[in-house]
Each structure stands twice: as C-alpha cells, then as structure tokens.
Short mmCIF file of C-alpha atoms in Angstrom, two decimals:
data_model
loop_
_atom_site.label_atom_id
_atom_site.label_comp_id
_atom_site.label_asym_id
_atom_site.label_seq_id
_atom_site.Cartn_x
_atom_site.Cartn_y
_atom_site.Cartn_z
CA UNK A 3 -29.85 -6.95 -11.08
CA UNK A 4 -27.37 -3.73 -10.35
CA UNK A 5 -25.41 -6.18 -8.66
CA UNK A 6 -22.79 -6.76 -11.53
CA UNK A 7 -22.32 -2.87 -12.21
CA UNK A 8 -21.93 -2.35 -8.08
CA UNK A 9 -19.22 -5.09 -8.75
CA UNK A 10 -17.82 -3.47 -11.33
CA UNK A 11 -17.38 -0.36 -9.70
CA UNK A 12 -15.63 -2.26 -6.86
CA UNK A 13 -13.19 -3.61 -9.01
CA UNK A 14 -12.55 -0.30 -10.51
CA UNK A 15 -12.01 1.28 -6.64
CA UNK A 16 -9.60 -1.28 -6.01
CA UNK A 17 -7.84 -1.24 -8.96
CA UNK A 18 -7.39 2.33 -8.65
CA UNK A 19 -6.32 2.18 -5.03
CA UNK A 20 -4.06 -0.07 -6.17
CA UNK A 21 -2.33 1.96 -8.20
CA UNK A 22 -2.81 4.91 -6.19
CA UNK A 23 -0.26 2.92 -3.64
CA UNK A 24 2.79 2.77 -5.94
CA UNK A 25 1.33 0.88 -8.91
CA UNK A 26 1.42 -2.11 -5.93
CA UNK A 27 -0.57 -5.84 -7.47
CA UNK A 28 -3.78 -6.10 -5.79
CA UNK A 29 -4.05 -9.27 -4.66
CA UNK A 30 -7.13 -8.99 -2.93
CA UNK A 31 -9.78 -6.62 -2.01
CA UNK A 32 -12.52 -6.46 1.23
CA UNK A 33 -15.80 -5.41 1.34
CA UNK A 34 -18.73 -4.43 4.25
CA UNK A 35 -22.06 -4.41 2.65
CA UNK A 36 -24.78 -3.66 5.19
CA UNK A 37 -28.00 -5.97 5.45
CA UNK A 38 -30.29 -3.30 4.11
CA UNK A 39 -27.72 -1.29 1.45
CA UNK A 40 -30.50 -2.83 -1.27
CA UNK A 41 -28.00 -5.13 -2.57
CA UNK A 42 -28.20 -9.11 -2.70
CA UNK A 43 -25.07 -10.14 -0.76
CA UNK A 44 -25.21 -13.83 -2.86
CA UNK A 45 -25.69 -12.15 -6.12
CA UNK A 46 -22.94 -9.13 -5.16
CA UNK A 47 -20.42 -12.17 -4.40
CA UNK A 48 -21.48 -14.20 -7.38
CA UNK A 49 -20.57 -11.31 -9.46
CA UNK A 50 -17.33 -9.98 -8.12
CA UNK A 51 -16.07 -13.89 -8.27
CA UNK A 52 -16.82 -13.47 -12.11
CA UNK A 53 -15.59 -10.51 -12.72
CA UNK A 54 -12.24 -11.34 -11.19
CA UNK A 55 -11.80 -14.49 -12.53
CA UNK A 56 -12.76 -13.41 -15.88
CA UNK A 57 -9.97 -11.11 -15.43
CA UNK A 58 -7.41 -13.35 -14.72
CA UNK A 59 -5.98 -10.72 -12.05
CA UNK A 60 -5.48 -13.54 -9.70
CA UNK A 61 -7.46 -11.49 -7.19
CA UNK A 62 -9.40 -12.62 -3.92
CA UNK A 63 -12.77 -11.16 -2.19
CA UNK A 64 -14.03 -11.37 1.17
CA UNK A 65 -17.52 -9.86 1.58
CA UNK A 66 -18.63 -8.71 5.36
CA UNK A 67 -22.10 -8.27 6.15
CA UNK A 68 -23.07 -5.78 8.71
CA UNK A 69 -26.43 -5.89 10.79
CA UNK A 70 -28.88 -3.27 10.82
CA UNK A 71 -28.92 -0.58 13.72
CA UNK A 72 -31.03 1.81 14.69
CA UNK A 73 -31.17 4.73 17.39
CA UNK A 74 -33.96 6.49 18.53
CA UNK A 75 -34.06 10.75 17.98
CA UNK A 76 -36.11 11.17 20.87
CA UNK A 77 -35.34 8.61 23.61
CA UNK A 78 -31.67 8.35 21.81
CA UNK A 79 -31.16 4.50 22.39
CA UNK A 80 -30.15 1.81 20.22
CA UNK A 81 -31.79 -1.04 19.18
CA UNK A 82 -31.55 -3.68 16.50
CA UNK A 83 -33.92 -2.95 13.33
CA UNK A 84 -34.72 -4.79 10.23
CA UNK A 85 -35.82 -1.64 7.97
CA UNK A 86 -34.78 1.77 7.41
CA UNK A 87 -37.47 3.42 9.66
CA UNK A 88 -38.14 0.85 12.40
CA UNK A 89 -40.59 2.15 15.23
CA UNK A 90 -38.33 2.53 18.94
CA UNK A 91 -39.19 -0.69 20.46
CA UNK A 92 -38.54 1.82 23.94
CA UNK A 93 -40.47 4.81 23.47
CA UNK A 94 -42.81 3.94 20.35
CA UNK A 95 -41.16 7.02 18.62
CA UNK A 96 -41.46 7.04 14.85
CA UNK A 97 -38.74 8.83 14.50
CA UNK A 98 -35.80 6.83 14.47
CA UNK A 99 -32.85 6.74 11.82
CA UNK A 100 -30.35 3.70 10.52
CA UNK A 101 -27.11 4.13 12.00
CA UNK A 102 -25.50 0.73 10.65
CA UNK A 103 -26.41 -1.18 8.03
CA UNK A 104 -26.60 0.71 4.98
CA UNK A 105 -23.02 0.08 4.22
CA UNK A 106 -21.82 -0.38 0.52
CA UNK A 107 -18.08 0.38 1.04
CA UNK A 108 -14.03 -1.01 -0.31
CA UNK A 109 -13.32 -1.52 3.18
CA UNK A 110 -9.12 -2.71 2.61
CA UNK A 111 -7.30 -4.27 0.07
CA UNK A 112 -3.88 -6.32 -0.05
CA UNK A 113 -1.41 -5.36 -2.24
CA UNK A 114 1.78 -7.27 -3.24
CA UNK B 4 35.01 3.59 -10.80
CA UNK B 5 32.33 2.89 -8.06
CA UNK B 6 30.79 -0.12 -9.45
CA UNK B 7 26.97 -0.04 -7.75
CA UNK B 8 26.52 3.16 -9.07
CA UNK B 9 28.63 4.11 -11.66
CA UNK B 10 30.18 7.61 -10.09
CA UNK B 11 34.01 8.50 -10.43
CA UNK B 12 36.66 6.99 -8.67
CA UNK B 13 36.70 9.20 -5.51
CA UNK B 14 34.31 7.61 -3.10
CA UNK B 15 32.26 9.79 -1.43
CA UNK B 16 28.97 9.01 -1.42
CA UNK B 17 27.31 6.62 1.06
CA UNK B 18 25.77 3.67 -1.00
CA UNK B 19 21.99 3.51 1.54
CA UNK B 20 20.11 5.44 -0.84
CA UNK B 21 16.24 5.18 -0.77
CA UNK B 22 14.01 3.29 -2.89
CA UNK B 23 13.65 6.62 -4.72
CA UNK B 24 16.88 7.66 -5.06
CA UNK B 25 17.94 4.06 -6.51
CA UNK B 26 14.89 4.79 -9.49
CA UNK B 27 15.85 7.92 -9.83
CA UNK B 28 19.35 7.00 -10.66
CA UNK B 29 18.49 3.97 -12.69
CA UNK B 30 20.61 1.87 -10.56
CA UNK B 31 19.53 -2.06 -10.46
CA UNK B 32 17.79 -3.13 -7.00
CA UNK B 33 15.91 -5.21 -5.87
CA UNK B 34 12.02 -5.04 -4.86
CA UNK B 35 10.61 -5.87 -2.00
CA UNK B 36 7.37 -7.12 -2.47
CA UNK B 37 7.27 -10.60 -0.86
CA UNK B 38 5.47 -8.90 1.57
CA UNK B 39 1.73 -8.45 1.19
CA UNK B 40 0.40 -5.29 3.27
CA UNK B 41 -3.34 -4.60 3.81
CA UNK B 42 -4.16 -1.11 2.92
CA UNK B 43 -7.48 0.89 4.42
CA UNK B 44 -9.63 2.08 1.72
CA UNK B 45 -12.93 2.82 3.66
CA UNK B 46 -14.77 4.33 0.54
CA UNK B 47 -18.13 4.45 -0.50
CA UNK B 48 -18.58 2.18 -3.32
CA UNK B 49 -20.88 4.55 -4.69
CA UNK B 50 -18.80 7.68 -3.98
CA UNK B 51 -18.22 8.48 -7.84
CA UNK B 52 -22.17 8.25 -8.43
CA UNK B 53 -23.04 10.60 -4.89
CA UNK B 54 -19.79 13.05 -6.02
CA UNK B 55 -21.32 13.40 -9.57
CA UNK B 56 -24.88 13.94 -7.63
CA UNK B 57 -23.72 16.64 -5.22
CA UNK B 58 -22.08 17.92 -8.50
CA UNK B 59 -25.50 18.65 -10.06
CA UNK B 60 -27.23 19.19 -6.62
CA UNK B 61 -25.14 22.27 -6.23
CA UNK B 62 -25.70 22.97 -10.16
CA UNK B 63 -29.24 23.09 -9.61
CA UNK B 64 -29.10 25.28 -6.13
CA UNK B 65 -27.38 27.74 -8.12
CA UNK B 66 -30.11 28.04 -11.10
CA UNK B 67 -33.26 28.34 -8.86
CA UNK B 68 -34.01 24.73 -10.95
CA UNK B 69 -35.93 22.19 -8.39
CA UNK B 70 -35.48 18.43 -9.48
CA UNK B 71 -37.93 15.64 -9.36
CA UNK B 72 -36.31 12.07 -10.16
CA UNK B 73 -39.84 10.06 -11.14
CA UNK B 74 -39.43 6.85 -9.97
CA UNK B 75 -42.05 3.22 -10.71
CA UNK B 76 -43.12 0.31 -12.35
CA UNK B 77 -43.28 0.28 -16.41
CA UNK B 78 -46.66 1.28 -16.92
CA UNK B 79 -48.25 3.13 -13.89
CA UNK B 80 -48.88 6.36 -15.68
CA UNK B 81 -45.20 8.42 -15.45
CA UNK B 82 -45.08 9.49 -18.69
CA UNK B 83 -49.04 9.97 -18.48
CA UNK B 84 -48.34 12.67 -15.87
CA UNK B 85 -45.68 14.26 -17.10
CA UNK B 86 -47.62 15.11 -20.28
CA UNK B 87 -50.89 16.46 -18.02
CA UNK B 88 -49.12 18.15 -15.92
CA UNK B 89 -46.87 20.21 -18.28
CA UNK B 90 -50.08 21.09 -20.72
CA UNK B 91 -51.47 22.49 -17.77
CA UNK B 92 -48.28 24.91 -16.61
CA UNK B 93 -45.87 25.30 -18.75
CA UNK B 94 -47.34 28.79 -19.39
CA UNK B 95 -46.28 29.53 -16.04
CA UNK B 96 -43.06 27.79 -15.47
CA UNK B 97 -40.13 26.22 -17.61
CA UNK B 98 -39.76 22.82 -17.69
CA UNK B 99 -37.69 20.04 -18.60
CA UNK B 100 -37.45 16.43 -18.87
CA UNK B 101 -34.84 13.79 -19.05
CA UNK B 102 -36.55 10.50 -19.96
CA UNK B 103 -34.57 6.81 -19.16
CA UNK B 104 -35.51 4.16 -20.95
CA UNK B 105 -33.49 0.60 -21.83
CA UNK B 106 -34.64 1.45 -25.78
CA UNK B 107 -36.55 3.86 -27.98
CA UNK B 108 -37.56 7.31 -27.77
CA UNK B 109 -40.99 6.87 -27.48
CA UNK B 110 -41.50 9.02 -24.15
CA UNK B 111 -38.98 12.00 -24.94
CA UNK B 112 -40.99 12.08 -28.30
CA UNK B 113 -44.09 12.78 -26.64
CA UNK B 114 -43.46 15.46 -24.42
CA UNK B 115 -41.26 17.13 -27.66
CA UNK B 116 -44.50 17.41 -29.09
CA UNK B 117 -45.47 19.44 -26.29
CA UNK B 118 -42.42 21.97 -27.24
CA UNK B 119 -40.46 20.79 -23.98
CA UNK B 120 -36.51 20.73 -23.96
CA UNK B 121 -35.96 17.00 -23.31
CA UNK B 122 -33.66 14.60 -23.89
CA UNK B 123 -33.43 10.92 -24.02
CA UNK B 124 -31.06 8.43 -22.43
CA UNK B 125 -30.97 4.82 -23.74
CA UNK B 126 -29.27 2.97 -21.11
CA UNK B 127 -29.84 -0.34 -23.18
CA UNK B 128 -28.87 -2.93 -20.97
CA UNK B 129 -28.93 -1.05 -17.59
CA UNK B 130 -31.93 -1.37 -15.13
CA UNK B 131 -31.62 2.90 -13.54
CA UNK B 132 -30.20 6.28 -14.49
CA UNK B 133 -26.53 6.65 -12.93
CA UNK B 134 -25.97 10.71 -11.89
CA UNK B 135 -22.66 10.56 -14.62
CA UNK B 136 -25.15 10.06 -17.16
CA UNK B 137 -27.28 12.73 -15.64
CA UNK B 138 -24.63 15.39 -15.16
CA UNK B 139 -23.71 15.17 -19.15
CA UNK B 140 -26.77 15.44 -20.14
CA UNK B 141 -27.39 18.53 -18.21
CA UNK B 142 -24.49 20.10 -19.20
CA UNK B 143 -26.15 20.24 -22.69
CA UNK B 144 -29.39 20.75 -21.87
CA UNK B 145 -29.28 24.50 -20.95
CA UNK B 146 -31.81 24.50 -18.60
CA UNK B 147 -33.42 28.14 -18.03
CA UNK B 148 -33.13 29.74 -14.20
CA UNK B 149 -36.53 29.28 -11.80
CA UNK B 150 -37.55 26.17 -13.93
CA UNK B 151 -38.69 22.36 -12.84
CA UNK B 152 -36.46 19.55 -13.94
CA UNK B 153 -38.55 16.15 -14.02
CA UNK B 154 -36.06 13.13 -14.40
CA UNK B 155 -38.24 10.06 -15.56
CA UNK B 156 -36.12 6.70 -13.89
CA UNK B 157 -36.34 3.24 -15.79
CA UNK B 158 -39.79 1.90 -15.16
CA UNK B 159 -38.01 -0.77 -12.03
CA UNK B 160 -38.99 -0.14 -8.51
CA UNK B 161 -35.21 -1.93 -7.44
CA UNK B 162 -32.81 -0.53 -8.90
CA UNK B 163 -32.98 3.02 -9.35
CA UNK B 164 -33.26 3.43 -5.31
CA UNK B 165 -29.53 3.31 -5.13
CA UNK B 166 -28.32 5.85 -7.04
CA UNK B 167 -28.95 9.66 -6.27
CA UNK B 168 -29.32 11.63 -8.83
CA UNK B 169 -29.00 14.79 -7.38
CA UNK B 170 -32.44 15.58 -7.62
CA UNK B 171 -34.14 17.63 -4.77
CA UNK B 172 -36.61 15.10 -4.68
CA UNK B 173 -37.48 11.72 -5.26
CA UNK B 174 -41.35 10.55 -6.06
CA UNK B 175 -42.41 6.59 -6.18
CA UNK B 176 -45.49 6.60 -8.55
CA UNK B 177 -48.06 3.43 -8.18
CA UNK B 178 -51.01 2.96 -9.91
CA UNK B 179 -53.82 1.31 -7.44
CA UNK B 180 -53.39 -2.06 -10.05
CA UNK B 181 -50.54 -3.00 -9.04
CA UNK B 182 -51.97 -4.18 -5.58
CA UNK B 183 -52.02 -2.57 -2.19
CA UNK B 184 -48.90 -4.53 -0.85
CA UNK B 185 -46.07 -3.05 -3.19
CA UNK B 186 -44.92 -1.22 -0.69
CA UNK B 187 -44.10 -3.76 1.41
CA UNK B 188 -42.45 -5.95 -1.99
CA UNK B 189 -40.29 -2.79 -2.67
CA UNK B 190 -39.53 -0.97 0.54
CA UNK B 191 -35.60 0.50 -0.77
CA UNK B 192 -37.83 2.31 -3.26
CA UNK B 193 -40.37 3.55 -1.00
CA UNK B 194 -37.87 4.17 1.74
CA UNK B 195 -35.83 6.39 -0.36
CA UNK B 196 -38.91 8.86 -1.73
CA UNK B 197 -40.16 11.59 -0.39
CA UNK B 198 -43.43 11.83 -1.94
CA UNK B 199 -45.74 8.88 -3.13
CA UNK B 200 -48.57 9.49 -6.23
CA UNK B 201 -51.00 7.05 -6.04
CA UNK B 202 -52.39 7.03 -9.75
CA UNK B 203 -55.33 5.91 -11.41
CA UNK B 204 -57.57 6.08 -8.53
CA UNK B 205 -60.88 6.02 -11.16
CA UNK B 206 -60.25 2.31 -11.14
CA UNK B 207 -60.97 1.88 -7.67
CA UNK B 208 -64.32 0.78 -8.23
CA UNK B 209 -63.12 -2.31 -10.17
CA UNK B 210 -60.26 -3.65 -7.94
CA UNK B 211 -59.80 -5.30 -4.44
CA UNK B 212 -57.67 -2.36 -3.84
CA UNK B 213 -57.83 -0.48 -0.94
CA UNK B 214 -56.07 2.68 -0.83
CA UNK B 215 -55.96 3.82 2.81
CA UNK B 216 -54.27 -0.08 2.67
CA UNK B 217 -51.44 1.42 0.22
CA UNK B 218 -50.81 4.90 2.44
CA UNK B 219 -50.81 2.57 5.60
CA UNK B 220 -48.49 0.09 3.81
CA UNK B 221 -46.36 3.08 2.56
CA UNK B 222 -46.14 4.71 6.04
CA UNK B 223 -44.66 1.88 7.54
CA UNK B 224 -41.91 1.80 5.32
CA UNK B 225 -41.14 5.18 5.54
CA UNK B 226 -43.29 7.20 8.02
CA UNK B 227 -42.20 10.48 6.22
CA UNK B 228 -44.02 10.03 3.01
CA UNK B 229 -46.71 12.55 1.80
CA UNK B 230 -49.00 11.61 -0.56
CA UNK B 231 -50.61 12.65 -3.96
CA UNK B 232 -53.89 10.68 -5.04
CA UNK B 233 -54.32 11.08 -8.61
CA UNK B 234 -56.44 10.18 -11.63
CA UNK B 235 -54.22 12.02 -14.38
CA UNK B 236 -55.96 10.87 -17.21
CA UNK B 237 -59.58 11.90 -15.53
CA UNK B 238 -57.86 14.73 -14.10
CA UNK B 239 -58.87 14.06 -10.46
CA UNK B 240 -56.51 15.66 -7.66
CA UNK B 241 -54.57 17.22 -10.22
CA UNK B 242 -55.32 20.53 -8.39
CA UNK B 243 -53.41 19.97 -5.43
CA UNK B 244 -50.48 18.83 -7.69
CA UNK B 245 -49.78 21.16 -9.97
CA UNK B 246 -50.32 23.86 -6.83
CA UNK B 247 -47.20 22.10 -5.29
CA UNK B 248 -44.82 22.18 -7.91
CA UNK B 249 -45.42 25.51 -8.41
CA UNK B 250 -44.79 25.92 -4.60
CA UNK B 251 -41.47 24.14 -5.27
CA UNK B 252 -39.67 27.49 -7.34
CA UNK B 253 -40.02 31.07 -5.66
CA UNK B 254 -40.13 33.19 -9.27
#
C-alpha cells in the first residue's frame, strides 16, 4: 500500500508548483500514471481524493492512464505489451524495452 | 497630489505600471485571478526519491563502495545471508549494512555482533526504504573506500520496487517455500532486479517445488536475470557467491 505516500508526494509537487507560479491557488492538479508504473490506479485515486478533501484545499484530480508500449532493439518496431520485458511479437527478440507505460508523473495543474 | 499613487503635484509619470511595479509601490489594485490557467508540470512524481538516489549513486562511484539493495519476503533467509556471507569475508573486504525494518533492531543487532558498521532504520508504518532516508544515513555512516554496502529492504516484494535507492544493484531473494510461481505474483519486483538468490535449496527434497520452474518463471519476467542457488545455512553454492562480490570492488 505505497499508494497514499505516492499521493502524498503528489500533493506536495503540486503544492509546490503552485507556489512556484506566484503563490497562485491550486485548484486542481493532473496526473498520467502508466498501466505498469506498479501502482494501483483505484487505490492511487482513492487516496489523493482523501488527502485533498481532508485538506479542505478545495482541490480537484484527474488521473490518466497510459497503455503499455514496447519497441523492439533489434527489429526496432512497436508493439503493444503487457509487461516490462515482453518478447517482439515480429522477430521473437528478447530484447525489447518499455517505451510507454511506466509513467508516474504531475502532468499540469490549474491555478487560480 | 496625484491621488492613485500618491507622488507630488507635477504629473509626470504615466499611471500603466505593471503588476510589479503596483506591489512594489504598495499602491491598491486589483487581482486578476478570475481566470484559471493550466500550467505544465511534466515531473516525475518520484523525482525527489531518483534525485536523492543519483545523489548517493555518484557518492558511492566516488568511494570505490559497490551497493547491493536486498530485496524479499519476511522470512526467506536475508538476514541469514548477510550474516554467512560477512563471517566468511570480512577479512578481505569492508562491509556495511543498513537494515529496514517497520520495528525493532533485531537484524542490525545481529550483524553488530559480527563487529560490522550498521545501522538501523525503523520506518514504522512504511512498507520500503525511501533513498532520503538512505542518503542520511550514509552521511553518518562513514563508510571506508573499496568496501560493499548491503542495504537490507522491508521484507515486501511490492513496494520497495519503486524506489531506487541508488544502489548499483538490486537482488530479489526467494526461498524455494514460497512456491515456484512468485515470480509471476510479483513481477515489478522481479522486473526491477538484477540478480535473483534462490535460497534454501536443501529443502527441495520436501516440497512440490521445482526450481528450473522458478528460473523459467523468473526469466520471463525479466529475461536479464542471473541467478544464485543457495543453501546459506548448509552452505551450498556459497562459493560462487562470495567469489562475485568480491568481483564487484577492484582493491
């Protein structure tokens, strides 16, 4: 359950960025949280809803999931995965890397 | 007397100052903030806990001192290993340990007894090590040049596989108990090691467990793993161990 300290931290990003911009009121914040970053999207939005509210900051969250992709080091194609290291579904190559869908990142917020 | 801004009479001045200018002159104006604008942030939410982990990568590359952040369940044999394998080199190498645990100091008091410089961290409620935590306690640590560093995680195969912790590399330990599919149950874990110990293989005889089933399970996770099969407390493959972490620091 690191989902409540990831939200925590995302709260503290915004809040920061917030400030960074002229002390502006966050009013809400955006996030892209890829399917395979290791975090449980339900539990990540369950948790930022609580800490917000709990806050009474008045502040919204939108959460965007992003869906895996691969590409292929030796035949250098794309292709939809489901894991980190997915075999190339072209070539059979092993040796393949994630090129979306790790993300875990403050994407925007809106300030007031 | 100019009335917005409270110069002299003689009016010189052209009254479309900036937002700025109208602070830094304390005049009254107002703010226009009806407007809500989106801002682009685009930042790692973990960028404090990778910064802080480069921090002590580059710590580390400096000193000659190679990290190992030990990574399983509660009870597959970390602390076990730790103990073996520094009885049988620490008259060759330094080392030291950072044990994570929610409570006690049960594990940092056992390799003490060994005469190792370690250190404790009780992260009481929290389920992993964060690299802040890390990077403090290594600032106090004084760890000698040429040495091993062995970081033992919180016994949870979740989540510690999301935060770095500037080690130079990560091992998943499992003890053939636990069942030849955890791999495939924890795959962020497995994904993000380098090296896999398979422990307790003496047991073999006495399980449904079959090990080229946990190095097949393992590879298809992450096809880049290499492997250590080890009995620590019988002492089986030990040999090949201890001859790679010595590989791991050129004296």
């Amino acid at each position: 359950m690191h989902e409540l300290s990831i939200a925590l931290s995302i709260v503290n990003l915004a809040v920061q960025e917030a400030k960074n911009n002229g002390n502006s009121k966050l009013s809400e914040l955006e996030v892209e949280v890829g399917e395979l970053a290791g975090v449980d999207i339900n539990g990540l939005d369950f948790s930022l809803g609580i800490i917000l509210k709990s806050s009474r900051m008045n502040v919204g969250h939108k959460i965007h999931t992003i869906s895996p992709l691969s590409r292929c080091n030796i035949c250098k194609r794309d292709f939809k995965s489901t894991r980190k290291y997915t075999s190339c579904p072209f070539c059979g190559s092993k040796d393949t890397r994630l090129t979306k869908g790790n993300e875990l990142r403050l994407k925007s917020i809106i300030v007031e | 007397m100019c009335g917005s801004c409270g110069c002299g009479d003689h009016h010189k001045h052209s009254h479309n100052l900036s937002h700025e200018q109208m602070h830094a002159l304390g005049m009254e104006h107002h703010h226009h903030h009806e407007q809500p604008s989106v801002i682009e942030i685009e930042k790692d939410i973990l960028s404090h806990n990778n910064n802080m982990a480069e921090r002590i990568r580059g710590y580390l590359d400096a000193k000659n001192i190679y990290a190992f952040n030990l990574v399983s369940s509660p009870g597959s044999g970390k602390t076990t290993l730790l103990e073996t394998t520094i009885k049988a080199i620490k008259s060759k190498i330094n080392i030291s340990v950072i044990e994570g645990d929610q409570r006690t100091s049960n594990d940092a008091d056992r390799i003490m007894n060994l005469g190792i410089n370690t250190v404790q961290i009780n992260t009481e409620t929290g389920c992993h090590l964060e690299a802040g935590e890390i990077y403090d306690t290594i600032k106090q640590m004084n760890i000698p040049e040429s040495s091993l560093l062995f970081i033992e995680n919180i016994g949870n195969l979740v989540c510690p596989a999301l935060f770095d912790l500037g080690e130079n590399e990560r091992i998943v330990m499992i003890s053939v108990t636990e069942g030849d599919d955890k791999p495939l149950k924890y795959p962020y874990m497995f994904e993000s090691a380098q090296t896999c110990i398979i422990n307790k293989i003496d047991l073999l005889p006495y399980l449904q467990c079959d090990i080229e089933r946990i190095k097949q399970n393992a590879l298809s996770i992450n096809p880049h793993l290499r492997f250590f099969e080890l009995s620590v407390t019988q002492g089986i493959g030990m040999e090949n161990w201890i001859s790679y972490l010595l590989q791991q620091i050129q004296t």
